């Protein structure tokens, strides 16, 4: 697949690396290509452009920017370049405020997630929440003594979720589909839970698993 990754942070770079590892074509989108100069040298098969270039290039878009600017980044990518495409939304609505006893603060509330805001403004894009509830170092084919970890996903478009399920299979995850976009109200706060052992005890090497 042709994958356009919006975001030059750790998540964007790690997910782009995962797509390259599994044989996909990747274009990174950033406001400042210079930021990715080293990364591009180490990953010569990938290309780098602006947010709109990467979205236009893509069959599958990955949104991996700071949550507070997610709408802004999508506006820069352009609604027409996103229309009809699956968009993996890895963002979290973390506020620009310090954690309280290890608990990060959100700028959303339990009755409205960030992904609902994104889906509302970009009605023709097919958002799927994924990769938001695990640290970037564990996103690609992580190995756990307890077996395959679970990625909780949600989104309104079934074919888009099937596409993301296929990517998660490649990346070594089992998928738990939690339903439509509103389920992001429950999935986004999992990042809060995931971060607590890190902030309190410097433990960062866990992931969630749904037992049945
Ligand atoms: N870090 C993790 O392990 C982790 C795990 C799961 C989920 N997440 C979520 O994934 C997202 C990315 O996290 P991250 O740690 O990789 O990086 P980050 O520091 O949260 O975000 C970096 C990206 O945000 C973009 N950005 C910043 N200000 C912008 C603006 N005004 N307009 C447009 N874009 C702007 C930057 O774009 P430019 O390239 O143009 O500078 C950069 O690509 C976040 O929402 C985070 O909550 C993070």
XYZ file of C-alpha atoms and ligand atoms in Angstrom:
260
model
C 0.000 0.000 0.000
C 1.003 3.622 -0.387
C 1.066 5.054 3.137
C 1.195 8.762 3.955
C 2.351 9.431 7.513
C 1.439 12.859 8.880
C 3.902 13.633 11.678
C 7.654 13.669 12.175
C 7.702 12.719 15.881
C 8.614 9.326 17.379
C 5.256 7.774 16.480
C 5.383 8.937 12.862
C 8.938 7.648 12.455
C 8.316 4.297 14.165
C 5.092 3.573 12.250
C 6.713 4.647 8.970
C 9.570 2.215 9.770
C 7.012 -0.542 10.378
C 5.308 0.065 7.043
C 8.672 0.017 5.247
C 9.680 -3.194 7.060
C 6.491 -4.858 5.804
C 7.008 -3.775 2.182
C 4.722 -0.747 1.911
C 5.607 2.533 0.167
C 5.872 5.467 2.563
C 5.775 9.237 2.287
C 6.255 11.242 5.479
C 4.398 14.547 5.794
C 5.836 17.376 7.873
C 5.886 21.160 7.990
C 9.700 21.041 8.188
C 11.394 18.433 5.983
C 14.792 19.300 7.512
C 13.627 17.660 10.757
C 13.540 14.335 8.933
C 16.878 14.646 7.116
C 18.653 11.991 9.259
C 15.645 9.687 9.191
C 15.363 10.008 5.409
C 19.040 9.145 5.016
C 18.540 5.985 7.085
C 15.342 5.128 5.158
C 16.172 5.852 1.517
C 13.077 4.040 0.221
C 10.771 6.568 1.900
C 10.039 10.052 0.611
C 9.340 13.244 2.552
C 6.923 16.052 1.674
C 4.388 18.406 3.165
C 1.197 17.223 4.903
C -0.794 17.680 1.650
C 1.822 15.809 -0.446
C 1.760 12.825 1.914
C -2.052 12.728 2.081
C -2.342 12.984 -1.700
C 0.233 10.191 -2.206
C -1.545 7.838 0.191
C -4.025 4.987 -0.130
C -3.801 4.853 3.678
C -3.112 7.908 5.841
C -1.605 7.797 9.346
C -2.226 10.749 11.658
C 0.610 10.995 14.208
C 0.772 14.618 15.313
C 0.352 16.292 18.701
C -3.323 15.974 19.683
C -3.812 19.719 20.178
C -2.949 20.337 16.495
C -4.620 17.299 14.931
C -7.365 19.354 13.240
C -4.824 21.908 12.066
C -2.622 19.199 10.533
C -5.611 17.621 8.747
C -6.637 21.033 7.388
C -3.100 21.411 6.024
C -3.353 17.917 4.504
C -6.550 19.002 2.750
C -10.035 17.446 2.935
C -9.935 16.456 -0.754
C -6.673 14.529 -0.244
C -8.224 12.606 2.675
C -11.657 11.908 1.178
C -12.561 8.222 0.920
C -9.281 7.080 2.505
C -8.727 5.114 5.691
C -6.981 7.341 8.253
C -5.295 5.592 11.178
C -5.667 8.011 14.072
C -2.870 7.441 16.596
C -3.350 10.786 18.348
C -4.329 11.408 21.943
C -6.059 14.532 23.296
C -3.369 15.280 25.869
C -3.609 18.853 27.141
C -0.661 21.233 27.461
C -0.637 20.705 31.235
C 1.479 18.531 33.550
C 0.335 15.069 34.718
C -1.337 14.917 38.161
C 0.186 12.051 40.197
C 1.132 10.394 36.901
C -2.257 10.985 35.232
C -2.115 13.084 32.064
C -4.799 15.709 31.515
C -7.077 15.716 28.456
C -8.656 18.645 26.585
C -11.669 16.450 25.687
C -14.228 14.845 28.004
C -15.798 11.391 28.371
C -18.741 12.383 26.153
C -16.651 13.609 23.224
C -13.379 12.143 21.968
C -10.797 13.751 19.733
C -11.537 11.300 16.910
C -15.204 12.328 16.900
C -14.107 15.933 16.375
C -11.848 14.849 13.496
C -14.541 12.655 11.897
C -17.122 15.458 12.199
C -14.963 18.021 10.372
C -13.572 15.551 7.798
C -16.777 13.628 7.118
C -15.445 11.901 3.970
C -12.293 10.525 5.605
C -12.565 7.046 7.174
C -10.956 7.355 10.605
C -9.865 4.297 12.550
C -8.443 4.738 16.044
C -5.336 2.573 16.483
C -1.862 2.661 18.055
C -2.977 5.336 20.529
C -2.734 3.146 23.638
C 0.839 1.840 23.521
C 4.292 3.446 23.574
C 5.991 3.845 20.225
C 8.831 1.430 21.068
C 6.263 -1.397 21.258
C 4.217 -0.597 18.152
C 5.954 -2.868 15.622
C 6.016 -6.636 16.232
C 6.516 -6.416 20.012
C 7.424 -9.593 21.905
C 5.702 -10.269 25.242
C 5.894 -13.315 27.503
C 2.103 -13.080 27.772
C 1.580 -13.533 24.015
C 0.173 -11.187 21.383
C -1.059 -7.880 22.767
C -4.468 -6.444 21.832
C -4.999 -3.247 19.855
C -8.396 -1.695 20.516
C -9.733 -0.023 17.388
C -12.930 1.773 16.395
C -14.347 3.724 13.488
C -17.484 4.114 11.377
C -16.235 2.499 8.170
C -16.046 -1.310 8.089
C -13.704 -1.658 5.036
C -11.311 0.872 6.598
C -11.271 -1.178 9.798
C -10.576 -4.334 7.745
C -7.579 -2.571 6.193
C -6.282 -1.589 9.628
C -6.875 -5.121 10.941
C -4.617 -6.392 8.129
C -1.893 -3.913 9.098
C -2.206 -4.911 12.768
C -1.795 -8.586 11.773
C 1.443 -7.666 9.996
C 2.617 -5.591 12.969
C 2.059 -8.498 15.396
C -1.147 -7.419 17.152
C -4.532 -8.991 17.700
C -7.390 -6.610 17.006
C -10.390 -5.895 19.221
C -12.983 -3.874 17.297
C -14.912 -1.703 19.754
C -17.420 -0.360 17.203
C -18.121 3.116 15.878
C -16.335 6.427 16.346
C -17.896 7.064 19.791
C -15.841 4.164 21.184
C -12.823 6.467 20.923
C -14.222 8.006 24.162
C -13.085 4.774 25.839
C -9.992 3.976 23.762
C -8.270 7.383 23.982
C -8.139 7.296 27.838
C -6.278 3.962 27.652
C -3.210 6.076 26.923
C -3.698 7.678 30.347
C -3.714 4.238 31.945
C -0.750 3.052 29.853
C 1.339 6.064 30.927
C 0.723 5.821 34.704
C 3.263 3.032 35.477
C 5.779 4.985 33.393
C 5.355 8.241 35.267
C 5.074 6.588 38.714
C 7.625 3.755 38.460
C 9.519 4.293 35.201
C 7.890 1.165 33.709
C 7.245 1.483 29.977
C 7.314 -2.078 28.627
C 3.687 -3.220 28.926
C 0.678 -3.462 26.605
C -2.999 -4.346 27.029
C -4.492 -7.751 26.298
C -8.189 -8.651 26.169
C -8.730 -12.098 27.707
C -11.745 -14.124 26.650
N 4.973 9.037 21.915
C 4.319 7.887 21.984
O 4.910 6.836 22.299
C 2.856 7.831 21.650
C 2.169 6.615 21.736
C 0.833 6.549 21.319
C 0.210 7.688 20.831
N 0.897 8.881 20.775
C 0.232 10.050 20.194
O 0.751 10.174 18.878
C 0.851 11.554 18.493
C 2.289 11.875 18.064
O 3.129 11.729 19.174
P 4.722 11.932 19.077
O 5.232 11.616 20.429
O 5.249 11.218 17.907
O 4.941 13.441 18.736
P 4.342 14.862 19.192
O 5.444 15.653 19.740
O 3.112 14.668 20.044
O 3.905 15.430 17.769
C 4.873 15.738 16.825
C 4.212 16.129 15.555
O 3.231 17.155 15.754
C 3.303 18.052 14.675
N 2.905 19.413 15.031
C 3.259 20.128 16.124
N 2.707 21.360 16.070
C 2.000 21.422 14.896
C 1.192 22.422 14.269
N 0.987 23.607 14.846
N 0.609 22.115 13.073
C 0.787 20.913 12.502
N 1.539 19.935 13.056
C 2.138 20.187 14.232
C 4.749 18.067 14.261
O 4.697 18.348 12.871
P 5.985 18.799 12.022
O 6.567 17.526 11.503
O 5.402 19.615 10.918
O 6.879 19.547 12.958
C 5.217 16.683 14.571
O 5.121 15.877 13.413
C 0.365 12.362 19.698
O -0.989 12.693 19.519
C 0.535 11.374 20.872
O -0.375 11.620 21.937
C 2.187 8.970 21.181
